[in-house]
PDB file of C-alpha atoms and ligand atoms in Angstrom:
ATOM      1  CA  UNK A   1      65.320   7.966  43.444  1.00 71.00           C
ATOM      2  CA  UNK A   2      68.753   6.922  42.315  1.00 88.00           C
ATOM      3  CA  UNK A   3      70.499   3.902  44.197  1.00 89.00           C
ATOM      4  CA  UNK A   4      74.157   3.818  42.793  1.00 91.00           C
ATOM      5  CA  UNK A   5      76.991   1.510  43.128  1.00 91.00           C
ATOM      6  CA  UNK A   6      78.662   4.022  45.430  1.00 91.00           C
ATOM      7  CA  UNK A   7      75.446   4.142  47.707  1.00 93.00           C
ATOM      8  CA  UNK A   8      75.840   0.492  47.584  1.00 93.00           C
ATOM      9  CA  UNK A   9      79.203  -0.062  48.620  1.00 94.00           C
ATOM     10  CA  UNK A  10      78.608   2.769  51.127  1.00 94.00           C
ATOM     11  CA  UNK A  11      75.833   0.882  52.701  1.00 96.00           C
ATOM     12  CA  UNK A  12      78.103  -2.260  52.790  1.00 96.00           C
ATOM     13  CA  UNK A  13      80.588   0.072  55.077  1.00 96.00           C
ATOM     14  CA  UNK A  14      77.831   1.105  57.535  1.00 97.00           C
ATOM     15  CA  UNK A  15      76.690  -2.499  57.714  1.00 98.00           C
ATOM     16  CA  UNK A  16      80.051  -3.713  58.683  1.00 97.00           C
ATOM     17  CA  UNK A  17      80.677  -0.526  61.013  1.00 97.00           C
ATOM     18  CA  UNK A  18      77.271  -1.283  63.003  1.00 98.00           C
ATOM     19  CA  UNK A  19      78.295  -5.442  62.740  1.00 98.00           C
ATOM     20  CA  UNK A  20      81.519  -4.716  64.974  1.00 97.00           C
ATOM     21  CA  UNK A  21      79.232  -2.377  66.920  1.00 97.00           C
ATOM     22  CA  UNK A  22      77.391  -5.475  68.381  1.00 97.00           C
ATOM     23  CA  UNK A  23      74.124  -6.231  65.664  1.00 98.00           C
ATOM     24  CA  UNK A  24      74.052 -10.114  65.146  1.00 97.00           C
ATOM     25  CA  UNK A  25      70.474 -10.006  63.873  1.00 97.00           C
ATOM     26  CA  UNK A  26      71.101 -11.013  60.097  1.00 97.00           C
ATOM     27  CA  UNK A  27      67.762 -10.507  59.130  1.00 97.00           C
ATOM     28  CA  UNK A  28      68.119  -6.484  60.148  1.00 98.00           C
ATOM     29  CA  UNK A  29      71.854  -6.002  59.021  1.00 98.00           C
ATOM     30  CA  UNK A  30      70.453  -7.381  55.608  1.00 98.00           C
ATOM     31  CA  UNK A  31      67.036  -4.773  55.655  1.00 98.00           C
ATOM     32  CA  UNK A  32      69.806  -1.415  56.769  1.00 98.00           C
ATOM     33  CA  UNK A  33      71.893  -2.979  53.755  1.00 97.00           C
ATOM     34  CA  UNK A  34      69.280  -3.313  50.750  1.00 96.00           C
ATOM     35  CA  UNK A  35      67.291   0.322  52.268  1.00 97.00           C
ATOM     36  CA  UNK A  36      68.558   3.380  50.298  1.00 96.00           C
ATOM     37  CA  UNK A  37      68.670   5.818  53.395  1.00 96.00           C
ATOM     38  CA  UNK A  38      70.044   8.860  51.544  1.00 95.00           C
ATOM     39  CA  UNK A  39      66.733   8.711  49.633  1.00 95.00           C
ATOM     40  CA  UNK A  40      65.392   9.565  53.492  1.00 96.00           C
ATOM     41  CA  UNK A  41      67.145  12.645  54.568  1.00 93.00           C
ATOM     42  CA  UNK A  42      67.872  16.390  52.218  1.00 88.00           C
ATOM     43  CA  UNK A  43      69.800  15.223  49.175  1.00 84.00           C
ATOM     44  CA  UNK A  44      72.150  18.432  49.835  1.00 82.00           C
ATOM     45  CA  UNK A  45      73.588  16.043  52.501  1.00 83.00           C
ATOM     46  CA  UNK A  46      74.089  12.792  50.690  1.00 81.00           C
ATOM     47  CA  UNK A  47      77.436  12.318  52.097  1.00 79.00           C
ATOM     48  CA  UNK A  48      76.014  11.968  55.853  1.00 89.00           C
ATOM     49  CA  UNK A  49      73.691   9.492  54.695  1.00 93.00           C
ATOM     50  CA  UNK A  50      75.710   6.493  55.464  1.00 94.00           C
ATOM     51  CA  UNK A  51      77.893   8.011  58.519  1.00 93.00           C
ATOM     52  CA  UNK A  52      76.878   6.122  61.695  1.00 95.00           C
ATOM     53  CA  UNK A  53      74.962   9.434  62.884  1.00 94.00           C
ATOM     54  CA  UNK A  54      71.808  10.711  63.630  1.00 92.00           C
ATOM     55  CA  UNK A  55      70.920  13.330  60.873  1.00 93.00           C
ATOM     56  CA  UNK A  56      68.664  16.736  61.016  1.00 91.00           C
ATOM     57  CA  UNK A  57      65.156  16.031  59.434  1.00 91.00           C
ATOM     58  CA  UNK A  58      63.493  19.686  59.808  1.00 90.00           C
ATOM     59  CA  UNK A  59      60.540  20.497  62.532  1.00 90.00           C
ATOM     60  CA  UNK A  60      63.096  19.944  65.101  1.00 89.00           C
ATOM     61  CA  UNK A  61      63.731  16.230  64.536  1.00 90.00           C
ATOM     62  CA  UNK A  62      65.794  13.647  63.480  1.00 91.00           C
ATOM     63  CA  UNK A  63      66.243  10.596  61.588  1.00 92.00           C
ATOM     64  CA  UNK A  64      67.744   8.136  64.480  1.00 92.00           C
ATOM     65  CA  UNK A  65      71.333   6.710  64.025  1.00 96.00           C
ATOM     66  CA  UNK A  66      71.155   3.316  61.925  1.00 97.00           C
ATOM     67  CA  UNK A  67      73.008   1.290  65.366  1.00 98.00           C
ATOM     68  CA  UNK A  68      70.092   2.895  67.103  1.00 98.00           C
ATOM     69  CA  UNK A  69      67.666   1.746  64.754  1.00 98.00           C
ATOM     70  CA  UNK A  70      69.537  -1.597  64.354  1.00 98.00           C
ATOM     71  CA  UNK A  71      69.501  -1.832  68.267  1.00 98.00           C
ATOM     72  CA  UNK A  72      66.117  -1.240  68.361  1.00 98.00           C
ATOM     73  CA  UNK A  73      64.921  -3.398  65.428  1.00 98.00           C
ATOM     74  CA  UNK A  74      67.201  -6.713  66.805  1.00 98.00           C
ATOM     75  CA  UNK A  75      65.230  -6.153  70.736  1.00 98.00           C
ATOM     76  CA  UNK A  76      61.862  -6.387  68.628  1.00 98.00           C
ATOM     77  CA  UNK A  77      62.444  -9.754  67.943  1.00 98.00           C
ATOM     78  CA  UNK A  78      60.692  -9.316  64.492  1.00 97.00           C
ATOM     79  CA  UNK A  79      58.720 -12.150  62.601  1.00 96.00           C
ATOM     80  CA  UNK A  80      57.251 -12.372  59.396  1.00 96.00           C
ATOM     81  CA  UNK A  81      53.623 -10.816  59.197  1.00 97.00           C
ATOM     82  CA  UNK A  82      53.598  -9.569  62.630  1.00 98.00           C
ATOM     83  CA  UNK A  83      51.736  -6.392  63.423  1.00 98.00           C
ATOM     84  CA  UNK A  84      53.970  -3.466  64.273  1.00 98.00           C
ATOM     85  CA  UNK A  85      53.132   0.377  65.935  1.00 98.00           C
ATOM     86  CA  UNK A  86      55.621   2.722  65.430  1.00 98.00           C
ATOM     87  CA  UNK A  87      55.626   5.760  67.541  1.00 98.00           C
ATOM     88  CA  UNK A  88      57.159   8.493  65.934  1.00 97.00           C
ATOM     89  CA  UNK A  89      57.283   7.874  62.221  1.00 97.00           C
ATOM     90  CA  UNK A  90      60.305  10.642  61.356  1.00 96.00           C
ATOM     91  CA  UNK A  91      61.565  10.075  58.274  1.00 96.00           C
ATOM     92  CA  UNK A  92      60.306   6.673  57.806  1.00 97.00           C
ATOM     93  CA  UNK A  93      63.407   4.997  57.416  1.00 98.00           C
ATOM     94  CA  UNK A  94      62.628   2.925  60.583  1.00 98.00           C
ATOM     95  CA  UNK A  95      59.490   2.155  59.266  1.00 98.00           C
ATOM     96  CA  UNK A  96      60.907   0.896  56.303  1.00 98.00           C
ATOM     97  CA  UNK A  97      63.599  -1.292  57.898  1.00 98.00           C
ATOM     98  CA  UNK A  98      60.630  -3.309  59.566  1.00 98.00           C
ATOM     99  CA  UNK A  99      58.612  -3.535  56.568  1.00 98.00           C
ATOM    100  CA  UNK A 100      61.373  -4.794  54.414  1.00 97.00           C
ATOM    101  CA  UNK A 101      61.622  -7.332  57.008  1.00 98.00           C
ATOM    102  CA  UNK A 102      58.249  -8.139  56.602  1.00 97.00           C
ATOM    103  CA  UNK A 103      56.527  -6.789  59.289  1.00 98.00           C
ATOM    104  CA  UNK A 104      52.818  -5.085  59.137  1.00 98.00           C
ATOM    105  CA  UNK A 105      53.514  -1.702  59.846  1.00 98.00           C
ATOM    106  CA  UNK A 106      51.520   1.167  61.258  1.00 98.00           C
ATOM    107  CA  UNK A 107      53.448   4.316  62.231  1.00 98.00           C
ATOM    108  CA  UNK A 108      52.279   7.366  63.845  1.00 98.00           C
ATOM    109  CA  UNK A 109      53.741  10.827  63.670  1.00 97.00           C
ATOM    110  CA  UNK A 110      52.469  14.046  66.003  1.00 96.00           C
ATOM    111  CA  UNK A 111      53.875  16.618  63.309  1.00 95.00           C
ATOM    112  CA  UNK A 112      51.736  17.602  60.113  1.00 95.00           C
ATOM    113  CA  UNK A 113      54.596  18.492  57.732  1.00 95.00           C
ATOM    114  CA  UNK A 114      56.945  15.190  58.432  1.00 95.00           C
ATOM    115  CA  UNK A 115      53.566  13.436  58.547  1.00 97.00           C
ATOM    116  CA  UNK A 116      52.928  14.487  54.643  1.00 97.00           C
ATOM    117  CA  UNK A 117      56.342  13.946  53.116  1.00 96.00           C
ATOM    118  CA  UNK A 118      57.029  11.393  54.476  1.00 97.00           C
ATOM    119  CA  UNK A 119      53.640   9.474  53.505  1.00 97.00           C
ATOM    120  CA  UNK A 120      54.363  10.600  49.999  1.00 97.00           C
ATOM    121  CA  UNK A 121      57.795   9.503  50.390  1.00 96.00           C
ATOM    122  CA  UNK A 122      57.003   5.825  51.440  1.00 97.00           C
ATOM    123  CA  UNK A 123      54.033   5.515  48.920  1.00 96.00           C
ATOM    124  CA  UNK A 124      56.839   6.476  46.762  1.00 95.00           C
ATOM    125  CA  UNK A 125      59.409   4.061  47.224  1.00 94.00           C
ATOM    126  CA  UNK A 126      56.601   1.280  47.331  1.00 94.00           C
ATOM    127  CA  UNK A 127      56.863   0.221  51.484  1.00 94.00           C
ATOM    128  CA  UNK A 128      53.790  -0.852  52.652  1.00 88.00           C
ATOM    129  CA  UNK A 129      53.625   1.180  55.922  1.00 97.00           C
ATOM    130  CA  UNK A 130      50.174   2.232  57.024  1.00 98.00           C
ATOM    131  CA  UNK A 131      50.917   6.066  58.256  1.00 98.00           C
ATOM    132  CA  UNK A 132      49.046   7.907  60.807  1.00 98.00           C
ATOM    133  CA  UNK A 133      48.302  11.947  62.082  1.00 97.00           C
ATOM    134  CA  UNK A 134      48.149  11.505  65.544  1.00 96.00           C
ATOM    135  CA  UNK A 135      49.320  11.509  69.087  1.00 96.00           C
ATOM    136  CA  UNK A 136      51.354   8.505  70.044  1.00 97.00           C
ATOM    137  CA  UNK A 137      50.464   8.727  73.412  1.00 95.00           C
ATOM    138  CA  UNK A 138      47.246   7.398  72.114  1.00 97.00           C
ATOM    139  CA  UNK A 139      48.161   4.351  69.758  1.00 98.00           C
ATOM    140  CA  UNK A 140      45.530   2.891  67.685  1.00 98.00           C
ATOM    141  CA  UNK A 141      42.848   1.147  70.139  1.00 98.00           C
ATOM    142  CA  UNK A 142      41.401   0.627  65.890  1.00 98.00           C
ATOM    143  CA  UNK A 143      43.742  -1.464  64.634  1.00 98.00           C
ATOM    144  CA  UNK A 144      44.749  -3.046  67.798  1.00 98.00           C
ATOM    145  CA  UNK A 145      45.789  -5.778  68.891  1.00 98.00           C
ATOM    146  CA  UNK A 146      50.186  -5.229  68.034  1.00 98.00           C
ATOM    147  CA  UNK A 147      52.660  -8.553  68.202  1.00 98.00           C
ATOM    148  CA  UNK A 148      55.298  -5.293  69.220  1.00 98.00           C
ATOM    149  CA  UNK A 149      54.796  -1.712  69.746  1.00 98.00           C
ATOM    150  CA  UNK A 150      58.317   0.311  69.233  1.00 98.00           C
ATOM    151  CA  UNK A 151      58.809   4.230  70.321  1.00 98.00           C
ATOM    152  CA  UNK A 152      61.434   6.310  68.814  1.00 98.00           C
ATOM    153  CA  UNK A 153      61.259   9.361  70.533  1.00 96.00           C
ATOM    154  CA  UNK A 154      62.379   9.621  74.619  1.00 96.00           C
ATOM    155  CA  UNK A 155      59.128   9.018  76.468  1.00 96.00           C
ATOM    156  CA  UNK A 156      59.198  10.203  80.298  1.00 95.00           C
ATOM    157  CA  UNK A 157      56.135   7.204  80.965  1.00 94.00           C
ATOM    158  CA  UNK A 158      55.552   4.040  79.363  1.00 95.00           C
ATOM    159  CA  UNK A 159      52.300   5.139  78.481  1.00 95.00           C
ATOM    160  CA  UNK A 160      49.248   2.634  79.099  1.00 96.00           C
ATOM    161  CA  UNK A 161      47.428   3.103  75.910  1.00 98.00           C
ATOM    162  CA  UNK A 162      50.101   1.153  74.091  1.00 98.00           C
ATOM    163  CA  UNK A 163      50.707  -1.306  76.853  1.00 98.00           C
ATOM    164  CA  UNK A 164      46.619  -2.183  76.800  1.00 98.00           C
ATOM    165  CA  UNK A 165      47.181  -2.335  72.704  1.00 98.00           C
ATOM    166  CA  UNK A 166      49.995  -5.066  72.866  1.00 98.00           C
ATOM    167  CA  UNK A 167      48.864  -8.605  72.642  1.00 98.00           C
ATOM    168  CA  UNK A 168      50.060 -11.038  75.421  1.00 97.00           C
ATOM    169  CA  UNK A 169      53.380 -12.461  74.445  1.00 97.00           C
ATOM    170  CA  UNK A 170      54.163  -9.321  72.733  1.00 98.00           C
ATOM    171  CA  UNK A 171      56.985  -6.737  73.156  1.00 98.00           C
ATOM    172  CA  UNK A 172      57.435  -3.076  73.636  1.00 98.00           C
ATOM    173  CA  UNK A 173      60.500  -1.197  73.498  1.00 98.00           C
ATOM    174  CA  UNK A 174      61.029   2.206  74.596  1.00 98.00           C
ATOM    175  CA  UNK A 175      63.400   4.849  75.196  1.00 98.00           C
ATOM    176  CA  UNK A 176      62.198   5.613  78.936  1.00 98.00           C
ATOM    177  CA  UNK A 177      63.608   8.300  81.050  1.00 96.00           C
ATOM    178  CA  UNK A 178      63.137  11.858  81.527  1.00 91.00           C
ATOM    179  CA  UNK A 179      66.927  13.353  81.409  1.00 91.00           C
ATOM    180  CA  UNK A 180      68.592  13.829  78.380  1.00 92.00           C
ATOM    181  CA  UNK A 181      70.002  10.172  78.545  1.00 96.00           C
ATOM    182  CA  UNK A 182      67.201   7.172  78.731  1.00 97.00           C
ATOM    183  CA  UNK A 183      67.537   3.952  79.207  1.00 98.00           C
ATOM    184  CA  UNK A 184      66.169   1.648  76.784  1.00 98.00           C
ATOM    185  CA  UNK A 185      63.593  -0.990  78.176  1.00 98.00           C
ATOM    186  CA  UNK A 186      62.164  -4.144  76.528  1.00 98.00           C
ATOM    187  CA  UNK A 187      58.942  -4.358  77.966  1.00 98.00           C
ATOM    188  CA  UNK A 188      56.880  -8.044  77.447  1.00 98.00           C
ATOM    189  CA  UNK A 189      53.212  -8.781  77.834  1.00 98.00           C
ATOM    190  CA  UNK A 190      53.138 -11.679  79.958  1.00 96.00           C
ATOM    191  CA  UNK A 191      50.054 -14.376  79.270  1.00 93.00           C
ATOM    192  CA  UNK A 192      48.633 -13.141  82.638  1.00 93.00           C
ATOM    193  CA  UNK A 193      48.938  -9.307  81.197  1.00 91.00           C
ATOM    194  CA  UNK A 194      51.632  -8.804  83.826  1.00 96.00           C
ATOM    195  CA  UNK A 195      54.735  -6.802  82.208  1.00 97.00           C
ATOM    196  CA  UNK A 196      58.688  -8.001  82.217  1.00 98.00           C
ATOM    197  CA  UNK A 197      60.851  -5.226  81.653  1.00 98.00           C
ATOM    198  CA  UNK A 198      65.191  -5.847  80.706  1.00 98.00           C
ATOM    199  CA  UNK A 199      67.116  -2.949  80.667  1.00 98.00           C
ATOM    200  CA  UNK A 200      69.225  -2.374  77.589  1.00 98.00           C
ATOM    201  CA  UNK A 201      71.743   0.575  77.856  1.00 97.00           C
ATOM    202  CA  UNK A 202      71.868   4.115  78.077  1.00 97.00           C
ATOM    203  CA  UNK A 203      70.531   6.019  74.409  1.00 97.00           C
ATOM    204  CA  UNK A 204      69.936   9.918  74.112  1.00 95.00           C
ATOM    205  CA  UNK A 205      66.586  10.495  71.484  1.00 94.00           C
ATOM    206  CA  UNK A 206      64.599  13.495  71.393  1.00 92.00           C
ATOM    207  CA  UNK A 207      62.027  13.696  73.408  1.00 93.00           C
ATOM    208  CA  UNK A 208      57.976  12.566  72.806  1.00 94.00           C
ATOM    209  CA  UNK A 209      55.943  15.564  72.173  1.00 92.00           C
ATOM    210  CA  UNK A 210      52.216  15.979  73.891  1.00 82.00           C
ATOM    211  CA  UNK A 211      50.344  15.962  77.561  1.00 57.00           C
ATOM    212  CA  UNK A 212      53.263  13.935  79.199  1.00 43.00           C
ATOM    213  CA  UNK A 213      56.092  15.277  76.609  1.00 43.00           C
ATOM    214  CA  UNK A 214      57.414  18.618  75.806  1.00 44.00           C
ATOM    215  CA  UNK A 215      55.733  20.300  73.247  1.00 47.00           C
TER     216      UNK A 215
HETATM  217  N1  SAM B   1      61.612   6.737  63.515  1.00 71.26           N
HETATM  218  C1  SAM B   1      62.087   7.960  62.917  1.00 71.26           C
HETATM  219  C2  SAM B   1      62.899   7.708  61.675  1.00 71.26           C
HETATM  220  O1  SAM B   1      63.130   6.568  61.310  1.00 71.26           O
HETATM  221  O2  SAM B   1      63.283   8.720  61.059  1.00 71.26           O
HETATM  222  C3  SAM B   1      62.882   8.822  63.848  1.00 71.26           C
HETATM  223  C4  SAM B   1      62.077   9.337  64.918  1.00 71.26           C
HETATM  224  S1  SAM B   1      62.533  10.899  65.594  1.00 71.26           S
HETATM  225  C5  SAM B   1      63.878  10.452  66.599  1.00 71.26           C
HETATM  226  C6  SAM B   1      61.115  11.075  66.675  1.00 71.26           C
HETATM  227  C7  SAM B   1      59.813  11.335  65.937  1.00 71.26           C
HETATM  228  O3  SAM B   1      58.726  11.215  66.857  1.00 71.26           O
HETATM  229  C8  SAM B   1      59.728  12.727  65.338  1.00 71.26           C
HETATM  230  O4  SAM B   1      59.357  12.656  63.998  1.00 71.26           O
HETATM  231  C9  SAM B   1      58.629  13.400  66.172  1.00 71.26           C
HETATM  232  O5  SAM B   1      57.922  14.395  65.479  1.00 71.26           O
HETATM  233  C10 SAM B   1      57.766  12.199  66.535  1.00 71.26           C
HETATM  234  N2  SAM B   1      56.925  12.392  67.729  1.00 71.26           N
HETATM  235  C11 SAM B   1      57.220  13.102  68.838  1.00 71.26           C
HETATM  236  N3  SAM B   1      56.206  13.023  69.723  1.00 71.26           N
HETATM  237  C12 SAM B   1      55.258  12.239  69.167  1.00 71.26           C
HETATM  238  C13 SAM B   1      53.978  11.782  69.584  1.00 71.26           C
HETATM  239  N4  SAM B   1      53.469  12.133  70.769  1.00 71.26           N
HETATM  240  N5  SAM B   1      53.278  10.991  68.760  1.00 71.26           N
HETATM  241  C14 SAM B   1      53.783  10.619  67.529  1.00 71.26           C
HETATM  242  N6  SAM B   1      54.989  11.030  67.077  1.00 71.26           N
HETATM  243  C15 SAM B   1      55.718  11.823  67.882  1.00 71.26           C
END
């Protein structure tokens, strides 16, 4: 679990590199720059750790690029205490961003082996992410209500589950398309339970796995 000056100063670089790219959100350049993400991904590939890249996790995934995950994390709108579903819990560095910003978080993954290491991993380094063995496609009508719902895999349907589990005023974004390229939405939960949606750009993510996914 070894955080070095180098993996420092490296971090410093990416923060910088994914500044320039567009992030303003202080609050979630400052969580990518104090998270250790080599600690995250095979430590036979430390160097890639801090390259602006999505990296190889195993079971056919990945751990998502940190713009993507800064993109993502600065369209939450994040405060304090609020209660956060992650779909797609990976390697849990996403999940850790938005608990080192303070967030509530409960993340759930579809695949048994990620699901395990990566539980052990977070217990680990001390985040206080609530981790779930499940189908995202579901949520979690138990812990429900969620201030913001975020999905990390490409989902062909903004599935209703999660928009029935987000709490008016709240915000859901989602990688939504069915091609190979999605666009990312920002979805909010109007007082009246009517839904805005704001189109943010094109991002490629591999896709949701289940009924509506591929498997
Ligand atoms: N957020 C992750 C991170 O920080 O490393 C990256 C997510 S990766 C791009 C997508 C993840 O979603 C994979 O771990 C995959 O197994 C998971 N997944 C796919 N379909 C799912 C589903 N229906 N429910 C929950 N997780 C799912």
């Amino acid at each position: 679990m070894e955080d070095s000056y180098r993996h420092k100063g490296l971090r410093k670089q990416l923060v910088n590199s994914i500044r320039q790219k567009g992030i303003t959100d202080e609050k979630v350049l400052k969580a990518i720059e104090s998270i250790p993400r080599h600690l995250f991904i095979d430590s036979s590939f430390l160097e890639f750790a801090y390259q602006d890249k999505p990296f190889p996790i195993g079971s056919g995934q990945t751990i998502s690029q940190p713009y993507t995950v800064a993109f993502q994390t600065e369209l939450l709108e994040l405060g304090k205490g609020m209660r956060v579903l992650e779909i797609g819990t990976g390697s849990g560095y996403q999940a850790s961003v938005l608990a080192e910003m303070g967030a509530r978080v409960f993340s759930i993954e579809r695949q048994r082996k990620l699901f395990t290491r990566t539980r052990e991993l977070l217990s680990k380094m001390n985040y206080q992410v609530k981790t779930f063995l499940g189908d995202g496609y579901e949520g979690l009508p138990a812990f429900a209500p969620f201030d913001r719902i975020l999905i990390t895999a490409a989902a062909p349907e903004i599935p209703q589950a999660l928009i029935d589990q987000l709490k008016p005023g709240g915000v859901l974004v989602i990688p939504y398309g069915k091609d190979d390229v999605q666009q990312m939405l920002r979805l909010r939960k109007n007082t009246d339970g009517t839904m805005s949606t704001e189109q943010h750009g094109a991002f490629r993510f591999v896709p949701l796995l289940g009924e509506l996914g591929n498997d």
